[in-house]
Amino acid sequence: MRELPVPVIRDGWSLVQVKGAGLNRSELRTRQGHSPNVAFPRVLGIECVGIVAASTDPTLPEGATVAAVMGEMGREFDGGYAEYALLPNALLMPVTTTLPWDLLAALPETYLTAQGSLDALGVGPGSRLLIRGGTSSVGLAAASIASGHGIETAATTRRPAKIDALSAAGVDQVLLDDGESLAASLHAVWPEGPDYVLDLVGTTTAVQSLHLVRRGGTVCVTGSLSGWLIPDFEPIAMIPSGTRLTAFHSDNLKGSAGTAVLRQVIREVEAGVYRPNVDRVFDLDDIVAAHHYMENNQATGKVVVVP
């Protein structure tokens, strides 16, 4: 932790008083030195929610509630792990809500990623969805969205202690993934396989996911819990004929592209349709402990920091 002066506003940017920020695995990897394009020192945080303190954009009045995600936050310029953040006007998403700050802070990156991934898959009511990495924050958000729209859902976890959290999020079938018997467990539930797989584990499971989904189904790789690259990937040999592989990156829903989506998410949360899982809220002064908590895989759901 260190003290910094409040950023000075400049043309094209707004000063936001941060009220909360969700923690993300990408920030953990950046801190560990796995983001070579990030120059230190840098205030991390790829998302935040808060109040406009000052702006050069007349459509962003002082006191307005806003959210921001991605757009090189916490990478090219200082991000949300702060009391004040200077952010590009184009990145801000104005919202109106009665949700408490810690709950609102749990939504932007997680729910935009979950909704964008489900849209990339083309999931609709009556279909069957497998979520791999189900107890990640995005996994629980995707389960909450799917449950709210009548999608039959199965999700994996490696830890029996986390089964209840998946059931509470609306998952119909919880599958223990021990690395060996997942296919048998899945086919006992859905003999033909799921129509869609949302893979939040990533590179170590993507190829297996392509063989778990039904022939002609779709796999979306959104997560990078296991790294960035699939070693020795051979598409012709590894993708079954007719099966589709896609991906989603939350940068696609930054700023105005994601504003309507986030507003809809907030409405669904306020109405009780979506059930966000906030695992733990840390004070910003305890950011080191929060990162250790995330690094040790202690969370089931979203970890949030508040100044």
CSV table of C-alpha atoms in Angstrom, one decimal, residues 70-298:
chain,number,residue,atom,x,y,z
A,70,MET,CA,-11.3,-3.3,-18.9
A,71,GLY,CA,-10.0,-0.9,-21.6
A,72,GLU,CA,-6.5,-1.3,-20.1
A,73,MET,CA,-7.5,-0.3,-16.6
A,74,GLY,CA,-4.8,-1.3,-14.2
A,75,ARG,CA,-2.5,-2.1,-17.1
A,76,GLU,CA,-1.8,0.9,-19.3
A,77,PHE,CA,-3.1,3.4,-16.7
A,78,ASP,CA,-4.0,3.1,-13.0
A,79,GLY,CA,-7.1,1.1,-12.1
A,80,GLY,CA,-9.6,0.5,-9.4
A,81,TYR,CA,-7.5,-0.5,-6.4
A,82,ALA,CA,-7.7,3.1,-5.1
A,83,GLU,CA,-9.9,5.7,-3.5
A,84,TYR,CA,-9.9,7.8,-6.7
A,85,ALA,CA,-9.4,6.6,-10.3
A,86,LEU,CA,-8.8,8.8,-13.3
A,87,LEU,CA,-10.6,6.9,-16.2
A,88,PRO,CA,-11.4,7.6,-19.8
A,89,ASN,CA,-14.9,9.0,-20.3
A,90,ALA,CA,-15.6,6.4,-23.0
A,91,LEU,CA,-15.0,3.7,-20.4
A,92,LEU,CA,-17.7,4.8,-17.9
A,93,MET,CA,-21.1,3.1,-17.8
A,94,PRO,CA,-23.7,5.3,-16.0
A,95,VAL,CA,-26.1,3.2,-13.9
A,96,THR,CA,-29.0,3.8,-11.5
A,97,THR,CA,-29.5,1.4,-8.7
A,98,THR,CA,-30.3,1.0,-5.0
A,99,LEU,CA,-27.9,-2.0,-4.6
A,100,PRO,CA,-25.2,-1.6,-1.9
A,101,TRP,CA,-21.8,-0.7,-3.1
A,102,ASP,CA,-20.2,-4.1,-2.3
A,103,LEU,CA,-22.9,-6.0,-4.3
A,104,LEU,CA,-22.7,-3.5,-7.2
A,105,ALA,CA,-19.0,-3.9,-7.3
A,106,ALA,CA,-19.3,-7.7,-7.7
A,107,LEU,CA,-21.3,-7.3,-11.0
A,108,PRO,CA,-19.5,-5.5,-13.8
A,109,GLU,CA,-16.6,-7.7,-14.9
A,110,THR,CA,-18.1,-11.0,-13.7
A,111,TYR,CA,-21.7,-10.6,-15.1
A,112,LEU,CA,-20.6,-8.9,-18.3
A,113,THR,CA,-18.2,-11.8,-18.9
A,114,ALA,CA,-20.8,-14.4,-18.0
A,115,GLN,CA,-23.5,-12.8,-20.2
A,116,GLY,CA,-21.1,-12.2,-23.1
A,117,SER,CA,-20.0,-15.9,-22.9
A,118,LEU,CA,-23.6,-17.2,-23.0
A,119,ASP,CA,-24.3,-14.9,-25.9
A,120,ALA,CA,-21.2,-16.2,-27.8
A,121,LEU,CA,-22.4,-19.7,-27.2
A,122,GLY,CA,-26.0,-18.9,-28.4
A,123,VAL,CA,-27.5,-20.6,-25.3
A,124,GLY,CA,-31.3,-20.4,-25.2
A,125,PRO,CA,-34.2,-21.8,-23.0
A,126,GLY,CA,-34.5,-25.6,-23.2
A,127,SER,CA,-30.9,-26.2,-24.0
A,128,ARG,CA,-28.3,-28.0,-21.8
A,129,LEU,CA,-25.2,-26.1,-20.6
A,130,LEU,CA,-22.1,-27.4,-18.8
A,131,ILE,CA,-20.0,-24.9,-16.9
A,132,ARG,CA,-16.5,-26.0,-16.2
A,133,GLY,CA,-14.9,-24.1,-13.3
A,134,GLY,CA,-18.4,-23.6,-11.8
A,135,THR,CA,-17.4,-22.1,-8.5
A,136,SER,CA,-15.3,-19.3,-10.1
A,137,SER,CA,-17.1,-16.0,-9.9
A,138,VAL,CA,-17.9,-16.1,-13.6
A,139,GLY,CA,-19.1,-19.7,-13.3
A,140,LEU,CA,-21.5,-18.8,-10.5
A,141,ALA,CA,-22.7,-15.7,-12.4
A,142,ALA,CA,-23.3,-17.8,-15.5
A,143,ALA,CA,-25.2,-20.4,-13.5
A,144,SER,CA,-27.4,-17.6,-12.0
A,145,ILE,CA,-28.2,-16.2,-15.4
A,146,ALA,CA,-28.9,-19.6,-16.9
A,147,SER,CA,-31.2,-20.5,-14.1
A,148,GLY,CA,-33.1,-17.3,-14.4
A,149,HIS,CA,-33.8,-18.1,-18.1
A,150,GLY,CA,-34.8,-21.7,-17.9
A,151,ILE,CA,-31.6,-23.3,-19.1
A,152,GLU,CA,-30.8,-26.7,-17.8
A,153,THR,CA,-27.3,-26.5,-16.2
A,154,ALA,CA,-24.6,-28.7,-15.0
A,155,ALA,CA,-21.4,-27.4,-13.4
A,156,THR,CA,-18.1,-28.9,-12.3
A,157,THR,CA,-16.1,-28.4,-9.1
A,158,ARG,CA,-13.0,-30.2,-7.7
A,159,ARG,CA,-14.1,-29.7,-4.1
A,160,PRO,CA,-17.1,-31.4,-2.5
A,161,ALA,CA,-17.3,-28.5,0.0
A,162,LYS,CA,-18.4,-26.2,-2.8
A,163,ILE,CA,-21.3,-28.3,-4.0
A,164,ASP,CA,-23.9,-26.3,-2.0
A,165,ALA,CA,-22.8,-23.0,-3.5
A,166,LEU,CA,-23.4,-24.3,-7.0
A,167,SER,CA,-26.9,-25.6,-6.0
A,168,ALA,CA,-27.7,-22.3,-4.4
A,169,ALA,CA,-26.7,-20.5,-7.7
A,170,GLY,CA,-29.3,-22.6,-9.5
A,171,VAL,CA,-27.2,-25.4,-11.0
A,172,ASP,CA,-29.3,-28.5,-11.7
A,173,GLN,CA,-26.5,-31.1,-11.7
A,174,VAL,CA,-23.2,-30.7,-9.8
A,175,LEU,CA,-20.4,-32.9,-11.1
A,176,LEU,CA,-17.2,-33.5,-9.2
A,177,ASP,CA,-14.2,-33.2,-11.6
A,178,ASP,CA,-11.4,-35.4,-10.4
A,179,GLY,CA,-9.7,-35.3,-13.8
A,180,GLU,CA,-10.7,-38.9,-14.6
A,181,SER,CA,-14.4,-39.7,-14.4
A,182,LEU,CA,-16.1,-36.5,-15.6
A,183,ALA,CA,-17.1,-37.9,-18.9
A,184,ALA,CA,-18.8,-40.9,-17.3
A,185,SER,CA,-20.6,-38.7,-14.7
A,186,LEU,CA,-21.7,-36.2,-17.4
A,187,HIS,CA,-23.0,-38.9,-19.8
A,188,ALA,CA,-25.0,-40.5,-16.9
A,189,VAL,CA,-26.9,-37.2,-16.7
A,190,TRP,CA,-26.9,-36.3,-20.4
A,191,PRO,CA,-26.1,-39.4,-22.6
A,192,GLU,CA,-25.6,-37.3,-25.7
A,193,GLY,CA,-23.7,-34.7,-23.9
A,194,PRO,CA,-24.5,-31.0,-23.3
A,195,ASP,CA,-25.5,-28.7,-26.1
A,196,TYR,CA,-23.0,-26.1,-24.9
A,197,VAL,CA,-19.9,-26.0,-22.7
A,198,LEU,CA,-18.7,-22.8,-21.0
A,199,ASP,CA,-15.0,-23.6,-20.2
A,200,LEU,CA,-13.7,-21.3,-17.5
A,201,VAL,CA,-10.7,-23.4,-16.7
A,202,GLY,CA,-9.2,-22.9,-20.1
A,203,THR,CA,-6.2,-24.3,-21.8
A,204,THR,CA,-5.9,-27.5,-19.8
A,205,THR,CA,-9.5,-28.6,-20.3
A,206,ALA,CA,-10.5,-27.0,-23.6
A,207,VAL,CA,-9.7,-30.1,-25.7
A,208,GLN,CA,-11.5,-32.4,-23.4
A,209,SER,CA,-14.5,-30.0,-23.4
A,210,LEU,CA,-14.6,-30.4,-27.2
A,211,HIS,CA,-15.2,-34.1,-26.7
A,212,LEU,CA,-17.7,-33.7,-23.9
A,213,VAL,CA,-20.1,-31.5,-25.8
A,214,ARG,CA,-22.5,-33.3,-28.2
A,215,ARG,CA,-21.5,-33.5,-31.8
A,216,GLY,CA,-22.4,-30.2,-33.4
A,217,GLY,CA,-22.4,-28.4,-30.1
A,218,THR,CA,-20.4,-25.4,-29.1
A,219,VAL,CA,-17.6,-24.8,-26.6
A,220,CYS,CA,-16.7,-21.3,-25.4
A,221,VAL,CA,-13.4,-20.8,-23.8
A,222,THR,CA,-13.6,-17.7,-21.6
A,223,GLY,CA,-11.5,-18.6,-18.6
A,224,SER,CA,-7.7,-18.6,-18.3
A,225,LEU,CA,-7.4,-20.2,-14.8
A,226,SER,CA,-4.9,-22.6,-16.3
A,227,GLY,CA,-3.0,-20.2,-18.5
A,228,TRP,CA,-3.1,-18.6,-22.0
A,229,LEU,CA,-2.0,-21.3,-24.5
A,230,ILE,CA,-3.1,-24.8,-25.5
A,231,PRO,CA,0.1,-26.8,-26.0
A,232,ASP,CA,0.5,-28.6,-29.3
A,233,PHE,CA,-3.0,-27.7,-30.4
A,234,GLU,CA,-4.0,-29.4,-33.6
A,235,PRO,CA,-7.5,-28.2,-34.7
A,236,ILE,CA,-8.2,-30.8,-37.3
A,237,ALA,CA,-7.2,-33.6,-35.0
A,238,MET,CA,-8.7,-32.2,-31.8
A,239,ILE,CA,-12.0,-30.6,-32.8
A,240,PRO,CA,-14.6,-33.2,-33.7
A,241,SER,CA,-16.3,-32.6,-37.1
A,242,GLY,CA,-19.2,-30.3,-36.8
A,243,THR,CA,-18.3,-29.1,-33.3
A,244,ARG,CA,-17.7,-25.4,-32.8
A,245,LEU,CA,-15.1,-23.6,-30.7
A,246,THR,CA,-15.4,-20.0,-29.8
A,247,ALA,CA,-14.2,-17.6,-27.1
A,248,PHE,CA,-15.2,-14.4,-25.3
A,249,HIS,CA,-13.2,-11.5,-23.9
A,250,SER,CA,-14.8,-9.0,-21.6
A,251,ASP,CA,-13.1,-6.1,-23.4
A,252,ASN,CA,-15.8,-6.5,-26.0
A,253,LEU,CA,-18.4,-5.2,-23.5
A,254,LYS,CA,-16.4,-2.2,-22.2
A,255,GLY,CA,-18.0,1.3,-22.1
A,256,SER,CA,-21.0,1.9,-24.2
A,257,ALA,CA,-21.0,-1.6,-25.6
A,258,GLY,CA,-21.7,-3.0,-22.2
A,259,THR,CA,-23.9,-0.3,-20.6
A,260,ALA,CA,-27.3,-1.7,-21.6
A,261,VAL,CA,-26.1,-5.2,-20.6
A,262,LEU,CA,-25.0,-4.1,-17.2
A,263,ARG,CA,-28.2,-2.1,-16.6
A,264,GLN,CA,-30.2,-5.2,-17.4
A,265,VAL,CA,-28.1,-7.3,-15.1
A,266,ILE,CA,-28.7,-4.8,-12.3
A,267,ARG,CA,-32.4,-4.9,-12.9
A,268,GLU,CA,-32.4,-8.7,-12.7
A,269,VAL,CA,-30.4,-8.6,-9.5
A,270,GLU,CA,-32.8,-6.0,-7.9
A,271,ALA,CA,-35.7,-8.2,-8.9
A,272,GLY,CA,-34.2,-11.3,-7.4
A,273,VAL,CA,-33.9,-13.2,-10.7
A,274,TYR,CA,-30.1,-13.3,-10.6
A,275,ARG,CA,-28.4,-14.3,-7.3
A,276,PRO,CA,-24.9,-12.9,-7.1
A,277,ASN,CA,-22.4,-14.7,-4.9
A,278,VAL,CA,-20.2,-12.3,-3.0
A,279,ASP,CA,-17.8,-14.5,-1.1
A,280,ARG,CA,-16.0,-11.9,1.0
A,281,VAL,CA,-15.5,-8.1,1.2
A,282,PHE,CA,-12.1,-6.7,2.2
A,283,ASP,CA,-11.1,-3.2,3.1
A,284,LEU,CA,-8.8,-1.6,0.5
A,285,ASP,CA,-6.2,-1.4,3.3
A,286,ASP,CA,-6.3,-5.3,3.4
A,287,ILE,CA,-5.6,-5.7,-0.4
A,288,VAL,CA,-2.6,-7.9,0.4
A,289,ALA,CA,-4.7,-10.3,2.4
A,290,ALA,CA,-7.4,-10.2,-0.3
A,291,HIS,CA,-4.9,-11.3,-2.9
A,292,HIS,CA,-3.6,-14.1,-0.7
A,293,TYR,CA,-7.2,-15.2,-0.2
A,294,MET,CA,-7.7,-15.3,-4.0
A,295,GLU,CA,-4.3,-16.8,-4.7
A,296,ASN,CA,-5.0,-19.7,-2.3
A,297,ASN,CA,-8.3,-20.5,-4.0
A,298,GLN,CA,-10.3,-19.9,-0.8
